[in-house]
């Protein structure tokens, strides 16, 4: 028997529950990995082109990495010209970010008329220029403003709000209450690496990889019990059993980021398939079927 | 990221410098000089250390590939001991080989690694070339003789690790306008000095390194400042590089 890997997300059928996490998919090598994925999710797009941060941009840490890329991207129009490169017969989800609420809703309005886009994900971990550079997911009021504006601009397309682990309960309720169709949990965690020899900051950025898995898992677990909309799990997923753990905790689908730099997503999917066969379950049946123990606090 | 299992066939150490030869049945043609591979210890799915390590292809013949690397931290220390590897590549854009000659090859430190394959490609095309390598001050004598053996005809320039070492190597090469092309793979100082010396006189190609995470164009971690269409931007060393034309770099 072959395991049934299909899941559904906001009415979109996905061949597998694996989605590339924003900013971790290579257009150059998409063809090699496409078989493993249920959807394609390219790097966050901003209204205009961004050059990104000067190097260094990445640092390895125990069980993961820190990055500070600075959203280098060709801007929305440049991205739409390249969109064909992401079409491999899978639904395309587009991650967007702006400096202001208006920029976010403008991006959504433009994508509303783009039939090749199956869903839009709001990267709310970027700084809100109108609010002293705090991120858009720094608090529920800010989340409500941006999600409500984007919902109005994008009435007919599924809208995902991607949040950080900090304040995830309040922010998830705020996003759901203002019209998000799904929640992606979580983005990277603020982190710092230091060069002790030069006595300098090496990199101020976001932590990702297996190091953040327990934090991400806890966010998914708590929020899935709190909201009605589906949760997409993300953070440190590096194996088939990691995928299963996130789905058991309540995720309807998952995103694989940093680990796709060092493992083939197809291997992660095979492991998931093996797990499901052993358990005699379909992928969809995993979601939220985690049994609680009294000792879990 | 496509990974292939490779078996280590041979290992030789010269102080901190390690020469590693492995066999892999990965499909694909032979590497271009200047391309690199991304490597991690094999035989396990443990992700520790988390990232793979990039190295230039030093040599390649059939299914065997050699790397020349310096042990710096934990990743290279583990690779120096490994009997099985997990390899991705060859990756990136290497040197563009051709022209009438004579060409000049400048190398320094462990970065001489990709020049062996380059020298062989030039020879195959009948392009006359001269090779000047900065002989590392710290390396054991055996490494010096190994270098001479592996880069036949190369002139080793003992700089004693002086601060102007790159300058000394450049001076030995003489007037750059004598050459039809300059290929450089050395420390940052050598890349900068050679690029400046070649500017407006002779086309230069430089092997540039930057820290990498995915080595496949996904993460945008390996940003190299470049000019594109007259404006400053960032190119990815792993797909648009690691070899860049001197005038393309916005250093
Ligand atoms: C395209 C390319 C080709 C290279 N070719 C060679 C080669 O032929 N021979 C050789 O000796 N070295 C080469 N390097 C450098 C080599 O990758 C690093 O020395 C090695 O990754 C250090 O790993 P470590 O675990 O020992 O050191 P650590 O300092 O513990 O590594 C920590 C992290 O920093 C990264 N890092 C550290 N130093 C460098 C560096 N100088 N460049 C890039 N990343 C670094 C590591 O990859 C790792 O992610 C190359 C680098 C690049 C980008
Ligand atoms: C190199 C890199 C670039 C990223 N770029 C983006 C991005 O553009 N937009 C975004 O929403 N998240 C971005 N992220 C965060 C990931 O999508 C993901 O939320 C995070 O890395 C946690 O998952 P992981 O542990 O599987 O990597 C990036 C992460 C990395 C490592
Ligand atoms: S290392 Fe990821 S884009 Fe080059």
Coordinates of C-alpha atoms and ligand atoms in Angstrom, one line a residue:
Chain A
X1 CA 0.0 0.0 0.0
X2 CA 1.3 3.5 -0.8
X3 CA 0.5 6.1 1.8
X4 CA -2.0 8.7 0.9
X5 CA -0.1 12.0 1.1
X6 CA -2.8 14.3 -0.2
X7 CA -4.1 17.1 2.0
X8 CA -6.3 20.1 1.4
X9 CA -5.6 23.7 2.3
X10 CA -8.3 26.3 2.1
X11 CA -10.0 24.3 -0.6
X12 CA -6.8 23.9 -2.6
X13 CA -5.9 20.2 -3.1
X14 CA -2.2 19.5 -2.4
X15 CA -0.5 16.4 -3.7
X16 CA 1.7 16.3 -0.6
X17 CA 1.7 18.4 2.7
X18 CA 5.2 19.8 1.9
X19 CA 5.5 23.4 0.8
X20 CA 8.8 25.2 0.5
X21 CA 9.2 27.9 3.2
X22 CA 9.4 31.5 1.7
X23 CA 13.0 32.4 0.8
X24 CA 14.3 28.9 0.7
X25 CA 13.3 27.7 -2.8
X26 CA 15.7 27.9 -5.7
X27 CA 14.1 28.5 -9.1
X28 CA 17.3 27.1 -10.6
X29 CA 16.8 23.7 -9.0
X30 CA 13.0 23.7 -8.6
X31 CA 12.7 20.9 -11.2
X32 CA 14.7 18.5 -9.0
X33 CA 12.6 19.0 -5.9
X34 CA 9.1 19.7 -7.4
X35 CA 8.0 16.1 -7.0
X36 CA 8.1 16.4 -3.2
X37 CA 6.0 19.5 -2.9
X38 CA 2.3 20.1 -2.9
X39 CA 2.7 23.8 -3.8
X40 CA 5.4 26.2 -4.8
X41 CA 6.1 29.3 -2.6
X42 CA 8.8 31.7 -3.9
X43 CA 10.7 34.2 -1.9
X44 CA 8.9 37.2 -0.4
X45 CA 8.1 39.9 -3.0
X46 CA 8.1 43.7 -2.2
X47 CA 6.5 46.4 -4.3
X48 CA 9.8 47.6 -5.8
X49 CA 13.1 45.8 -6.2
X50 CA 15.4 45.4 -3.2
X51 CA 19.1 45.0 -3.3
X52 CA 19.2 43.3 0.1
X53 CA 21.8 43.5 2.9
X54 CA 25.6 43.5 2.3
X55 CA 27.4 40.3 3.1
X56 CA 27.8 38.4 5.3
X57 CA 24.2 37.3 5.3
X58 CA 24.4 33.8 6.7
X59 CA 26.0 32.1 9.7
X60 CA 25.9 28.6 10.9
X61 CA 25.0 27.9 14.5
X62 CA 24.3 24.8 16.6
X63 CA 21.5 22.9 14.8
X64 CA 20.7 25.7 12.4
X65 CA 21.6 29.0 10.9
X66 CA 21.1 32.7 11.2
X67 CA 20.2 34.8 8.2
X68 CA 19.9 38.4 7.3
X69 CA 19.2 38.6 3.6
X70 CA 17.2 41.8 3.6
X71 CA 14.4 40.6 1.3
X72 CA 16.5 40.8 -1.9
X73 CA 14.0 40.5 -4.7
X74 CA 13.2 41.9 -8.1
X75 CA 10.0 43.7 -7.0
X76 CA 6.5 42.7 -7.9
X77 CA 6.5 43.5 -11.6
X78 CA 9.9 41.8 -12.0
X79 CA 8.6 38.9 -10.1
X80 CA 5.5 38.5 -12.2
X81 CA 7.7 38.5 -15.3
X82 CA 9.7 35.6 -13.8
X83 CA 6.6 33.8 -12.5
X84 CA 6.6 31.3 -15.4
X85 CA 9.8 29.8 -13.9
X86 CA 7.8 28.7 -10.9
X87 CA 5.1 27.0 -12.8
X88 CA 5.7 23.3 -12.6
X89 CA 2.1 22.1 -12.5
X90 CA 1.7 22.9 -8.8
X91 CA -0.4 25.7 -7.1
X92 CA 1.7 28.8 -6.7
X93 CA 1.5 30.7 -3.4
X94 CA 3.1 34.1 -3.3
X95 CA 4.7 35.7 -0.2
X96 CA 4.5 39.5 0.0
X97 CA 5.9 42.2 2.3
X98 CA 5.7 45.9 2.4
X99 CA 6.9 48.8 4.5
X100 CA 3.4 50.1 5.2
X101 CA -0.2 48.7 5.3
X102 CA -0.8 50.4 2.0
X103 CA 2.1 48.7 0.4
X104 CA 0.8 45.3 1.6
X105 CA -2.8 46.0 0.4
X106 CA -1.4 47.3 -2.9
X107 CA 0.5 44.1 -3.5
X108 CA -2.6 42.1 -2.7
X109 CA -4.7 44.2 -5.1
X110 CA -2.3 43.6 -7.9
X111 CA -2.2 39.8 -7.2
X112 CA -6.0 39.6 -7.0
X113 CA -6.1 39.9 -10.8
X114 CA -3.4 37.3 -11.4
X115 CA -5.0 33.9 -12.1
X116 CA -1.7 32.0 -11.7
X117 CA -1.6 32.8 -8.0
X118 CA -3.5 30.3 -5.8
X119 CA -2.9 32.0 -2.5
X120 CA -1.1 34.9 -1.0
X121 CA 1.0 34.7 2.2
X122 CA 1.7 37.9 4.2
X123 CA 5.2 38.0 5.7
X124 CA 4.3 39.9 8.8
X125 CA 7.8 39.6 10.3
X126 CA 9.1 42.6 8.3
X127 CA 9.4 46.1 9.9
X128 CA 6.5 48.5 9.8
X129 CA 8.1 51.8 8.8
X130 CA 5.1 53.8 10.2
X131 CA 5.5 52.2 13.6
X132 CA 9.1 52.8 14.4
X133 CA 10.3 49.7 12.6
X134 CA 8.4 47.2 14.9
X135 CA 7.3 44.2 12.9
X136 CA 3.8 44.0 11.5
X137 CA 3.3 41.1 13.9
X138 CA 4.5 42.9 17.0
X139 CA 1.0 43.1 18.3
X140 CA -2.6 42.2 17.5
X141 CA -3.7 45.7 16.6
X142 CA -1.0 45.9 13.9
X143 CA -1.9 42.4 12.7
X144 CA -5.6 43.4 12.4
X145 CA -4.9 46.5 10.4
X146 CA -2.7 44.8 7.8
X147 CA -4.8 41.6 7.5
X148 CA -8.1 43.6 7.2
X149 CA -6.6 45.8 4.5
X150 CA -5.2 42.8 2.5
X151 CA -8.4 40.9 2.9
X152 CA -10.4 43.8 1.4
X153 CA -7.9 44.0 -1.5
X154 CA -8.0 40.3 -2.2
X155 CA -11.5 39.1 -1.8
X156 CA -11.4 35.9 -3.8
X157 CA -8.0 34.4 -3.1
X158 CA -6.9 32.5 0.0
X159 CA -4.9 34.7 2.3
X160 CA -2.3 33.3 4.7
X161 CA -0.9 35.3 7.6
X162 CA 2.7 34.3 8.5
X163 CA 3.5 35.1 12.1
X164 CA 6.4 34.9 14.5
X165 CA 6.4 32.7 17.6
X166 CA 6.4 35.7 20.0
X167 CA 2.8 36.7 20.8
X168 CA 1.6 34.0 18.5
X169 CA -1.8 33.3 20.3
X170 CA -3.0 36.9 20.3
X171 CA -1.7 37.6 16.8
X172 CA -3.3 34.4 15.4
X173 CA -6.7 35.4 16.9
X174 CA -6.3 38.9 15.4
X175 CA -5.4 37.5 12.0
X176 CA -8.3 35.0 12.0
X177 CA -10.7 37.7 13.2
X178 CA -9.8 40.0 10.3
X179 CA -10.1 37.5 7.6
X180 CA -7.0 35.3 7.2
X181 CA -7.8 32.0 5.7
X182 CA -4.8 30.2 7.2
X183 CA -1.9 30.9 9.5
X184 CA 1.7 30.0 8.8
X185 CA 3.6 29.4 12.0
X186 CA 6.4 30.4 12.4
X187 CA 9.0 32.8 10.9
X188 CA 12.6 32.9 12.1
X189 CA 13.4 33.9 15.7
X190 CA 15.5 37.1 16.3
X191 CA 19.1 36.0 16.9
X192 CA 22.7 37.3 17.1
X193 CA 26.1 35.8 16.3
X194 CA 29.3 37.4 17.4
X195 CA 32.9 37.2 16.1
X196 CA 34.8 37.0 19.4
X197 CA 38.2 37.4 17.8
X198 CA 37.3 40.7 16.1
X199 CA 35.0 41.6 19.0
X200 CA 32.4 42.5 16.5
X201 CA 28.8 41.6 15.8
X202 CA 28.9 39.0 13.0
X203 CA 25.3 38.8 12.1
X204 CA 22.0 40.2 13.5
X205 CA 19.3 38.1 11.9
X206 CA 16.8 35.3 12.2
X207 CA 17.4 31.8 13.6
X208 CA 16.0 28.9 11.6
X209 CA 16.6 25.1 11.3
X210 CA 16.2 22.2 13.8
X211 CA 17.2 24.6 16.7
X212 CA 13.7 26.3 16.5
X213 CA 11.6 23.1 16.0
X214 CA 10.3 22.8 19.6
X215 CA 9.4 26.5 19.6
X216 CA 7.5 26.2 16.3
X217 CA 5.8 23.0 17.4
X218 CA 4.5 24.6 20.5
X219 CA 3.2 27.6 18.5
X220 CA 1.3 25.2 16.2
X221 CA 0.0 23.1 19.0
X222 CA -1.4 26.1 20.9
X223 CA -2.8 28.0 18.0
X224 CA -4.4 25.0 16.3
X225 CA -6.5 24.6 19.5
X226 CA -7.5 28.2 19.5
X227 CA -8.5 29.0 15.9
X228 CA -10.9 27.5 13.3
X229 CA -8.7 28.2 10.2
X230 CA -6.0 25.8 9.1
X231 CA -2.4 26.2 10.5
X232 CA 0.6 25.6 8.3
X233 CA 3.5 24.5 10.4
X234 CA 7.0 25.8 9.8
X235 CA 10.3 25.8 11.7
X236 CA 13.0 23.3 11.9
X237 CA 11.3 20.5 9.9
X238 CA 14.1 18.2 8.7
X239 CA 12.6 14.7 8.5
X240 CA 9.4 12.8 7.8
X241 CA 8.8 12.3 11.5
X242 CA 9.2 16.1 12.0
X243 CA 6.4 16.6 9.4
X244 CA 4.3 14.0 11.2
X245 CA 4.9 15.8 14.6
X246 CA 3.7 19.1 13.2
X247 CA 0.6 17.6 11.7
X248 CA -0.2 15.7 14.8
X249 CA 0.1 19.0 16.7
X250 CA -2.5 20.5 14.4
X251 CA -0.9 21.6 11.1
X252 CA -2.8 20.9 7.9
X253 CA 0.3 21.3 5.9
X254 CA 4.0 22.2 6.6
X255 CA 6.7 24.3 5.1
X256 CA 10.3 23.1 4.9
X257 CA 13.0 25.9 4.9
X258 CA 16.6 25.6 5.9
X259 CA 16.7 21.9 6.0
X260 CA 16.0 21.8 2.2
X261 CA 19.5 23.3 1.9
X262 CA 21.1 20.2 3.3
X263 CA 18.5 17.4 2.6
X264 CA 16.5 16.5 -0.4
X265 CA 12.8 17.3 0.1
X266 CA 12.1 14.0 -1.7
X267 CA 13.8 12.1 1.2
X268 CA 11.7 13.9 3.8
X269 CA 8.6 12.9 1.9
X270 CA 9.7 9.3 1.6
X271 CA 10.2 9.2 5.4
X272 CA 6.8 10.7 5.9
X273 CA 5.3 8.1 3.6
X274 CA 7.1 5.3 5.6
X275 CA 5.8 6.7 8.8
X276 CA 2.2 6.8 7.5
X277 CA 2.4 3.3 6.2
X278 CA 3.6 2.1 9.5
X279 CA 0.8 3.9 11.3
X280 CA -1.8 2.9 8.7
X281 CA -2.9 6.5 8.3
X282 CA -3.3 9.0 5.6
X283 CA -1.5 12.4 5.8
X284 CA -4.8 14.2 6.2
X285 CA -5.8 12.0 9.1
X286 CA -2.8 13.1 11.1
X287 CA -3.8 16.7 11.5
X288 CA -4.7 17.4 15.1
X289 CA -4.8 13.8 16.2
X290 CA -2.2 14.3 18.9
X291 CA -3.2 12.8 22.3
X292 CA -2.5 15.0 25.2
X293 CA -0.8 13.9 28.4
X294 CA -1.7 15.3 31.7
X295 CA 1.9 16.2 32.3
X296 CA 2.1 18.5 29.3
X297 CA 2.0 22.1 30.6
Chain B
X1 CA 19.9 20.3 -3.5
X2 CA 20.7 17.0 -5.1
X3 CA 23.1 15.0 -2.9
X4 CA 25.3 12.1 -4.1
X5 CA 27.2 9.6 -2.0
X6 CA 30.9 9.6 -2.5
X7 CA 33.6 7.2 -1.2
X8 CA 36.9 8.7 -0.1
X9 CA 39.7 7.0 -2.0
X10 CA 42.8 8.8 -0.8
X11 CA 43.8 11.4 1.7
X12 CA 47.1 13.3 2.2
X13 CA 47.8 16.0 4.7
X14 CA 50.5 18.7 4.6
X15 CA 50.1 20.4 8.0
X16 CA 46.6 21.9 7.9
X17 CA 46.2 21.4 4.1
X18 CA 44.4 18.3 3.1
X19 CA 44.1 16.7 -0.3
X20 CA 41.1 14.5 -0.6
X21 CA 40.2 12.3 -3.5
X22 CA 36.8 10.7 -3.8
X23 CA 34.7 8.7 -6.2
X24 CA 31.1 9.5 -6.9
X25 CA 28.8 8.1 -9.6
X26 CA 26.8 11.4 -9.8
X27 CA 25.5 11.9 -13.3
X28 CA 26.6 15.0 -15.3
X29 CA 29.6 16.0 -17.3
X30 CA 33.1 16.9 -16.0
X31 CA 33.4 20.0 -13.9
X32 CA 34.4 23.3 -15.5
X33 CA 37.5 24.8 -13.9
X34 CA 36.4 27.2 -11.1
X35 CA 33.2 25.2 -10.3
X36 CA 32.8 24.0 -6.7
X37 CA 31.1 21.2 -4.8
X38 CA 29.2 21.4 -1.5
X39 CA 30.2 18.6 0.8
X40 CA 29.2 17.1 4.1
X41 CA 30.3 13.9 5.9
X42 CA 28.2 11.0 4.6
X43 CA 26.7 7.9 5.9
X44 CA 24.2 9.6 8.2
X45 CA 21.2 11.9 8.2
X46 CA 22.5 13.7 11.3
X47 CA 22.6 17.5 10.5
X48 CA 25.6 18.3 12.6
X49 CA 27.3 20.5 11.6
X50 CA 24.1 21.9 9.9
X51 CA 25.4 23.3 6.7
X52 CA 27.5 21.7 3.9
X53 CA 30.9 23.1 3.1
X54 CA 31.8 24.6 -0.3
X55 CA 35.1 23.7 -2.0
X56 CA 36.5 24.3 -5.4
X57 CA 37.1 21.2 -7.6
X58 CA 40.9 20.9 -7.5
X59 CA 41.1 18.0 -10.0
X60 CA 38.8 15.6 -11.7
X61 CA 39.2 12.5 -13.8
X62 CA 36.3 10.3 -14.8
X63 CA 34.3 9.5 -11.6
X64 CA 37.0 10.8 -9.2
X65 CA 37.3 14.3 -7.9
X66 CA 40.0 15.9 -5.7
X67 CA 39.6 18.7 -3.2
X68 CA 42.4 20.7 -1.6
X69 CA 41.3 22.3 1.6
X70 CA 42.6 23.9 4.8
X71 CA 41.3 22.6 8.1
X72 CA 39.8 25.7 9.7
X73 CA 37.0 24.7 12.0
X74 CA 34.8 21.8 12.9
X75 CA 33.4 21.2 9.4
X76 CA 36.7 20.8 7.7
X77 CA 38.1 18.8 10.6
X78 CA 35.3 16.3 10.2
X79 CA 35.7 16.2 6.4
X80 CA 39.4 15.5 6.8
X81 CA 38.6 12.3 8.7
X82 CA 35.5 11.2 6.7
X83 CA 35.5 8.0 4.7
X84 CA 32.1 8.7 3.1
X85 CA 30.9 12.0 1.8
X86 CA 27.6 13.5 0.7
X87 CA 28.3 15.8 -2.3
X88 CA 26.3 18.2 -4.3
X89 CA 27.7 19.5 -7.6
X90 CA 29.7 20.5 -9.5
X91 CA 28.0 23.9 -8.9
X92 CA 28.2 27.5 -10.1
X93 CA 29.9 29.1 -13.1
X94 CA 33.6 28.6 -13.5
X95 CA 36.2 30.3 -15.5
X96 CA 35.6 31.0 -19.2
X97 CA 38.4 29.4 -20.9
X98 CA 39.7 30.3 -24.3
X99 CA 41.4 33.1 -26.2
X100 CA 44.8 33.4 -27.9
X101 CA 47.1 33.5 -24.9
X102 CA 49.3 34.0 -23.3
X103 CA 47.1 33.8 -20.2
X104 CA 48.3 34.6 -16.6
X105 CA 47.2 32.5 -13.7
X106 CA 47.7 34.0 -10.2
X107 CA 47.1 31.9 -7.1
X108 CA 47.6 32.3 -3.4
X109 CA 47.1 30.2 -0.3
X110 CA 44.8 27.2 -0.4
X111 CA 42.8 29.1 -3.1
X112 CA 45.3 27.8 -5.7
X113 CA 42.9 24.8 -5.7
X114 CA 40.9 25.5 -8.9
X115 CA 43.9 26.5 -10.9
X116 CA 45.1 23.0 -11.6
X117 CA 42.0 22.1 -13.6
X118 CA 42.1 25.5 -15.2
X119 CA 45.8 25.1 -16.3
X120 CA 44.9 21.7 -17.8
X121 CA 41.9 23.1 -19.7
X122 CA 44.1 25.8 -21.1
X123 CA 46.8 23.4 -22.1
X124 CA 44.2 21.2 -23.9
X125 CA 43.1 24.2 -25.9
X126 CA 46.7 25.0 -26.7
X127 CA 46.5 28.3 -24.8
X128 CA 49.9 29.3 -23.6
X129 CA 49.9 30.4 -20.0
X130 CA 52.1 31.3 -17.1
X131 CA 51.3 30.4 -13.4
X132 CA 52.5 32.3 -10.4
X133 CA 51.6 31.0 -7.0
X134 CA 52.2 32.6 -3.6
X135 CA 53.9 29.9 -1.6
X136 CA 52.3 29.9 1.9
X137 CA 54.9 30.8 4.6
X138 CA 53.3 28.5 7.2
X139 CA 52.9 25.4 5.1
X140 CA 55.4 22.5 5.6
X141 CA 58.1 22.0 3.0
X142 CA 56.3 18.9 1.7
X143 CA 53.5 21.1 0.6
X144 CA 55.9 23.3 -1.4
X145 CA 57.2 20.3 -3.3
X146 CA 53.7 18.9 -3.8
X147 CA 52.7 22.3 -5.2
X148 CA 55.6 22.3 -7.7
X149 CA 54.7 18.7 -8.7
X150 CA 51.0 19.5 -9.2
X151 CA 51.4 22.8 -11.0
X152 CA 54.1 22.0 -13.5
X153 CA 55.9 25.1 -14.8
X154 CA 54.4 27.3 -12.0
X155 CA 56.6 29.8 -10.3
X156 CA 56.3 29.6 -6.6
X157 CA 56.8 33.1 -5.0
X158 CA 58.0 32.9 -1.4
X159 CA 56.5 36.0 0.2
X160 CA 57.1 35.0 3.8
X161 CA 53.5 36.1 4.5
X162 CA 54.5 39.7 4.1
X163 CA 51.6 42.2 4.2
X164 CA 52.3 43.1 0.5
X165 CA 52.5 39.4 -0.5
X166 CA 49.9 39.8 -3.3
X167 CA 51.8 42.8 -4.6
X168 CA 55.0 40.7 -4.7
X169 CA 53.3 38.0 -6.7
X170 CA 51.8 40.5 -9.1
X171 CA 55.2 42.2 -9.6
X172 CA 56.7 38.9 -10.5
X173 CA 54.1 38.5 -13.3
X174 CA 55.3 41.8 -14.7
X175 CA 53.4 44.0 -17.1
X176 CA 49.8 42.7 -17.3
X177 CA 49.2 44.1 -20.8
X178 CA 51.5 41.3 -22.0
X179 CA 48.6 38.8 -21.3
X180 CA 45.4 38.2 -23.1
X181 CA 43.6 37.1 -19.9
X182 CA 44.2 37.0 -16.2
X183 CA 42.7 34.3 -13.9
X184 CA 43.0 34.8 -10.2
X185 CA 42.2 32.6 -7.2
X186 CA 43.8 33.9 -4.0
X187 CA 43.1 35.6 -0.7
X188 CA 40.9 38.7 -0.7
X189 CA 44.0 41.0 -0.9
X190 CA 45.2 39.2 -4.0
X191 CA 41.8 39.4 -5.7
X192 CA 41.5 43.1 -5.0
X193 CA 45.1 43.9 -6.1
X194 CA 44.9 41.8 -9.3
X195 CA 41.5 43.3 -10.2
X196 CA 42.9 46.8 -9.8
X197 CA 46.0 46.0 -11.7
X198 CA 44.1 44.4 -14.6
X199 CA 41.4 47.1 -14.8
X200 CA 41.2 48.6 -18.3
X201 CA 44.2 46.6 -19.5
X202 CA 43.3 43.0 -19.6
X203 CA 40.2 41.0 -18.9
X204 CA 40.4 39.4 -15.4
X205 CA 38.4 36.6 -14.0
X206 CA 38.3 36.2 -10.2
X207 CA 37.2 33.2 -8.1
X208 CA 35.2 34.9 -5.3
X209 CA 34.1 33.2 -2.1
X210 CA 31.3 34.1 0.1
X211 CA 29.6 32.3 3.0
X212 CA 27.0 29.9 1.7
X213 CA 24.0 28.1 3.1
X214 CA 22.1 26.4 0.2
X215 CA 24.8 26.5 -2.5
X216 CA 22.0 26.3 -5.0
X217 CA 20.6 29.8 -5.6
X218 CA 17.8 29.5 -3.0
X219 CA 18.8 31.4 0.0
X220 CA 20.5 34.6 -1.4
X221 CA 23.1 34.1 1.4
X222 CA 26.2 34.3 -0.8
X223 CA 25.8 37.8 -2.0
X224 CA 28.6 39.4 -3.9
X225 CA 28.4 43.1 -4.7
X226 CA 28.2 43.6 -8.5
X227 CA 27.3 46.2 -11.1
X228 CA 24.3 45.3 -13.1
X229 CA 23.0 47.6 -15.7
X230 CA 25.0 50.5 -14.2
X231 CA 23.5 50.1 -10.7
X232 CA 24.9 48.3 -7.6
X233 CA 23.3 45.0 -6.8
X234 CA 24.1 41.6 -5.4
X235 CA 24.8 38.4 -7.3
X236 CA 24.8 35.0 -5.8
X237 CA 28.3 33.5 -5.7
X238 CA 26.8 30.0 -5.9
X239 CA 25.0 30.3 -9.2
X240 CA 26.1 33.6 -10.9
X241 CA 29.7 32.9 -9.6
X242 CA 31.9 31.9 -8.0
X243 CA 34.0 33.2 -10.9
X244 CA 33.2 36.9 -11.7
X245 CA 34.7 39.2 -14.3
X246 CA 36.8 41.9 -12.6
X247 CA 34.8 44.8 -13.9
X248 CA 31.5 43.2 -12.8
X249 CA 32.5 43.4 -9.1
X250 CA 31.3 46.4 -7.2
X251 CA 34.0 46.3 -4.5
Ligands
LIG1 C1 33.0 28.8 -3.7 C2 33.9 28.4 -2.5 C3 35.0 27.6 -2.7 C4 35.8 27.3 -1.7 N1 36.9 26.5 -2.0 C5 37.8 26.2 -1.0 C6 38.9 25.4 -1.3 O1 39.1 24.9 -2.4 N2 39.7 25.1 -0.3 C7 39.5 25.6 1.0 O2 40.3 25.3 1.9 N3 38.5 26.3 1.3 C8 37.6 26.6 0.3 N4 36.5 27.4 0.6 C9 36.3 27.9 2.0 C10 35.7 26.7 2.8 O3 34.4 26.5 2.4 C11 35.7 27.1 4.3 O4 37.0 27.2 4.8 C12 35.0 26.0 5.2 O5 33.6 26.1 4.9 C13 35.2 26.2 6.6 O6 34.4 25.3 7.4 P1 34.8 24.9 8.9 O7 33.6 24.2 9.4 O8 36.1 24.3 8.9 O9 35.0 26.4 9.5 P2 34.0 27.2 10.5 O10 34.6 28.5 10.6 O11 33.7 26.4 11.7 O12 32.7 27.3 9.6 C14 31.5 27.9 10.1 C15 30.7 28.4 8.9 O13 31.3 29.4 8.2 C16 31.5 29.0 6.9 N5 32.9 29.5 6.5 C17 34.0 29.7 7.3 N6 35.0 30.2 6.6 C18 34.6 30.3 5.3 C19 35.2 30.8 4.1 N7 36.5 31.2 4.1 N8 34.5 30.9 3.0 C20 33.2 30.5 3.0 N9 32.5 30.0 4.1 C21 33.2 29.9 5.2 C22 31.4 27.5 6.9 O14 31.1 27.0 5.6 C23 30.4 27.3 7.9 O15 29.1 27.5 7.4 C24 35.6 27.8 -0.4 C25 34.5 28.6 -0.1 C26 33.7 28.9 -1.2 C27 32.5 29.8 -0.9
LIG2 C1 17.8 32.1 4.0 C2 16.4 32.3 4.5 C3 15.6 33.3 3.8 C4 14.3 33.5 4.2 N1 13.5 34.4 3.6 C5 12.2 34.5 3.9 C6 11.4 35.4 3.2 O1 11.7 36.0 2.2 N2 10.1 35.5 3.7 C7 9.6 34.8 4.7 O2 8.4 35.0 5.1 N3 10.4 34.0 5.4 C8 11.7 33.8 5.1 N4 12.5 33.0 5.8 C9 11.9 32.2 6.9 C10 11.5 30.8 6.5 O3 10.5 30.9 5.5 C11 11.0 30.0 7.7 O4 9.8 30.7 8.2 C12 12.0 29.9 8.8 O5 13.3 29.8 8.2 C13 11.7 28.7 9.7 O6 11.7 27.5 9.0 P1 13.0 26.5 8.8 O7 13.5 26.3 10.2 O8 12.4 25.3 8.2 O9 14.0 27.2 8.0 C14 13.8 32.8 5.3 C15 14.6 31.8 6.0 C16 15.9 31.6 5.5 C17 16.7 30.6 6.2
LIG3 S1 24.4 29.9 -1.0 FE1 22.2 30.1 -1.1 S2 22.0 31.4 -2.8 FE2 24.1 31.0 -2.8

